[in-house]
Short mmCIF file of C-alpha atoms and ligand atoms in Angstrom, two decimals:
data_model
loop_
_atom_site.label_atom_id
_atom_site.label_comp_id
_atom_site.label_asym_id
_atom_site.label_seq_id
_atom_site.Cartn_x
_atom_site.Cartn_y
_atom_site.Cartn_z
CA UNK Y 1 0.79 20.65 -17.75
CA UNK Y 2 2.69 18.46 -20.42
CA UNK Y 3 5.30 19.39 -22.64
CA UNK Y 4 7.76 18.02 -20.54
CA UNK Y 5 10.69 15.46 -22.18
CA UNK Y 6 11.06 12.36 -20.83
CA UNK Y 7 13.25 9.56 -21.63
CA UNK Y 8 12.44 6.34 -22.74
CA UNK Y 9 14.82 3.54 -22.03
CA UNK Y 10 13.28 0.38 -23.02
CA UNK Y 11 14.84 -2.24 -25.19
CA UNK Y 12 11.79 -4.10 -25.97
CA UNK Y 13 10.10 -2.40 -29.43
CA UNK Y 14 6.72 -2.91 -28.55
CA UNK Y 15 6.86 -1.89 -24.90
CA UNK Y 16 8.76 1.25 -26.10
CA UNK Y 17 6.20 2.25 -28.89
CA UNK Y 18 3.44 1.89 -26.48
CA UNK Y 19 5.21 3.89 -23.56
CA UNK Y 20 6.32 6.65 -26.13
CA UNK Y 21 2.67 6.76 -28.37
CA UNK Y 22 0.64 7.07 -24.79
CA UNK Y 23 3.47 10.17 -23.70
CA UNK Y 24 2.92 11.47 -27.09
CA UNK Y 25 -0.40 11.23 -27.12
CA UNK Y 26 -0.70 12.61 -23.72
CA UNK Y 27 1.27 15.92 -25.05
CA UNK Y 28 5.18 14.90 -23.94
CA UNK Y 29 8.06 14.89 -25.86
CA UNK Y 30 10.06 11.67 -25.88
CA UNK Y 31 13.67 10.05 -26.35
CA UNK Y 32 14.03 7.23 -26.83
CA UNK Y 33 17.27 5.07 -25.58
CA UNK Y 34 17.81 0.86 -26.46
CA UNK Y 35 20.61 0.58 -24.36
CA UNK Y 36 22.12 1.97 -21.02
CA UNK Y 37 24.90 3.90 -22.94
CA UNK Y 38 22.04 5.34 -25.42
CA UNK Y 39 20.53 6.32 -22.21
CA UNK Y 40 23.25 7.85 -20.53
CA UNK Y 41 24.45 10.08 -23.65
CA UNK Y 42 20.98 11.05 -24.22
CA UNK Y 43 20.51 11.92 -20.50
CA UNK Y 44 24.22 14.08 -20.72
CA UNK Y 45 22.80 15.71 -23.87
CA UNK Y 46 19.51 16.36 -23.45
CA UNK Y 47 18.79 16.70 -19.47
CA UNK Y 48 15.13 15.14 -19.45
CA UNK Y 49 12.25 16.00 -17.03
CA UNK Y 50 12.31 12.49 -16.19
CA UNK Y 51 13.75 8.88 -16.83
CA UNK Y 52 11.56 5.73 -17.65
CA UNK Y 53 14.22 2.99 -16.90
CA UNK Y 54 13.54 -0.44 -17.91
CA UNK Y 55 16.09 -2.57 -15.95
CA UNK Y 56 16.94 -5.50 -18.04
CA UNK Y 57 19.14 -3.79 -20.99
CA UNK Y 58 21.37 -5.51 -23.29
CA UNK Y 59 24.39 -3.96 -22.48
CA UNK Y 60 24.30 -2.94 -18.42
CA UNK Y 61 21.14 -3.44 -15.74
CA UNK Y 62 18.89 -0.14 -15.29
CA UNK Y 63 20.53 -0.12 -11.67
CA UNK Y 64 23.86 0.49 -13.03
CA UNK Y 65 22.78 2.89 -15.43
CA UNK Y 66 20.93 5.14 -12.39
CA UNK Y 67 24.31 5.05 -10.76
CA UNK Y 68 26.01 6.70 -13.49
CA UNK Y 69 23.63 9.12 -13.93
CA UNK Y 70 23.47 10.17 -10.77
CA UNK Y 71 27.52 10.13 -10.24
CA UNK Y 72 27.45 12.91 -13.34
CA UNK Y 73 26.39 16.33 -11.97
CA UNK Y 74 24.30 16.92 -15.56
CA UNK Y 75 22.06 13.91 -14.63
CA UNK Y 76 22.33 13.49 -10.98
CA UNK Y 77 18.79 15.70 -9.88
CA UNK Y 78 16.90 14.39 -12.87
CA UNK Y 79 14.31 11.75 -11.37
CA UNK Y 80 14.68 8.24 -12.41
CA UNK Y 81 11.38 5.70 -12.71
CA UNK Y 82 12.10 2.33 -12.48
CA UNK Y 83 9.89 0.48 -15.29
CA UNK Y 84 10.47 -3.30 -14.83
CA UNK Y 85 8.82 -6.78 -15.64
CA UNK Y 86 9.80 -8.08 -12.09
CA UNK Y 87 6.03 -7.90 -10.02
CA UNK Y 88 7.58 -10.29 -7.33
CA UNK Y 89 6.39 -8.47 -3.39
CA UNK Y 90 9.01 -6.22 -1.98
CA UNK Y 91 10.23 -5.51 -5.79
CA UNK Y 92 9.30 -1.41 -5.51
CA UNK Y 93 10.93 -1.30 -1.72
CA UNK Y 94 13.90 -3.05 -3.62
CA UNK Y 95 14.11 -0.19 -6.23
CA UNK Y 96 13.20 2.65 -4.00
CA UNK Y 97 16.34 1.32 -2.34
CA UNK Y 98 18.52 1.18 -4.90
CA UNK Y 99 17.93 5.16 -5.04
CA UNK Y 100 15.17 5.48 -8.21
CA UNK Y 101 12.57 8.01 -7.51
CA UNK Y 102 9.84 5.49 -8.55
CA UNK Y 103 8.47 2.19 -9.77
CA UNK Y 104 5.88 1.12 -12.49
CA UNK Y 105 5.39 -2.41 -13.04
CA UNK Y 106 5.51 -3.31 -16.78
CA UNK Y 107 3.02 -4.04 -18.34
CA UNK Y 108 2.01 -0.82 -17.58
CA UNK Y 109 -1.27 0.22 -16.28
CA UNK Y 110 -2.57 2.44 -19.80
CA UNK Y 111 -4.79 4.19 -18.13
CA UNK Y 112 -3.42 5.08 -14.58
CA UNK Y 113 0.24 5.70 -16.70
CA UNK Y 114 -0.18 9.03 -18.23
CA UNK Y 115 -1.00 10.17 -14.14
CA UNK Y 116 1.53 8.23 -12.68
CA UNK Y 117 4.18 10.39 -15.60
CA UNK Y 118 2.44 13.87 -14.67
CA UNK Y 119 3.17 12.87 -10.56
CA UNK Y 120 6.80 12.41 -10.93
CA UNK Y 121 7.34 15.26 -13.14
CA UNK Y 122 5.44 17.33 -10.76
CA UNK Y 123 7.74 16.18 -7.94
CA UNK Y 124 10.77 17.23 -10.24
CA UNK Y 125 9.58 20.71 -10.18
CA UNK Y 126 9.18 21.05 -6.34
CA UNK Y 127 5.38 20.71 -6.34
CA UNK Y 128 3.86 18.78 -3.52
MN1 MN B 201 14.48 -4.97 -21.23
#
């Protein structure tokens, strides 16, 4: 089922190694992106399956960074995971709000994460 490309936009080294080495391992190919304008031109460029958004970026917040990609028409279908430190109740309502197609609580779940991927890609490509 893998192969798919998702992007990684995490500005933290470790959590990004670990995020990228389980996708790798797990048979996806990665980008990786530090900041939200890293993310957006690698988004533009390189259409991914999916997006792994950490929200906490030096330059903008993940939530602005969504909003631009969805306001381009390259970017604006491609499903966008929010992937955020904040574990606070009502957090995941919050993002499902703010329009991202998902939520995974950093630190990530190792085991349940290479499932949780595979279920939004699926949902990308229509699957139910
Ligand atoms: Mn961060």
């Amino acid at each position: 089922m893998a192969g798919e490309l998702v992007l990684i936009v995490e500005d933290n080294d470790k959590n990004m190694k670990l995020v990228r080495d389980l996708l790798q391992y797990h048979g996806y190919r990665t980008l990786e992106a530090g900041t939200g304008a890293e993310a957006l031109a690698a988004a533009g460029a390189h259409r991914p399956d999916l997006v792994l958004m950490d929200i906490q970026l030096p330059d903008m917040d993940g939530v602005a960074v969504l909003r631009a990609l969805r306001a381009d028409p390259r970017t604006a279908a491609i499903p966008v995971v929010a992937l955020t430190a904040f574990a606070m109740t009502g957090d995941r309502e919050r993002f499902l709000e703010f329009g991202f197609d998902g939520y995974l609580a950093k630190p990530i779940d190792v085991s349940a994460f290479p499932a949780q991927v595979a279920e939004y890609c699926r949902r990308r490509q229509g699957g139910h």
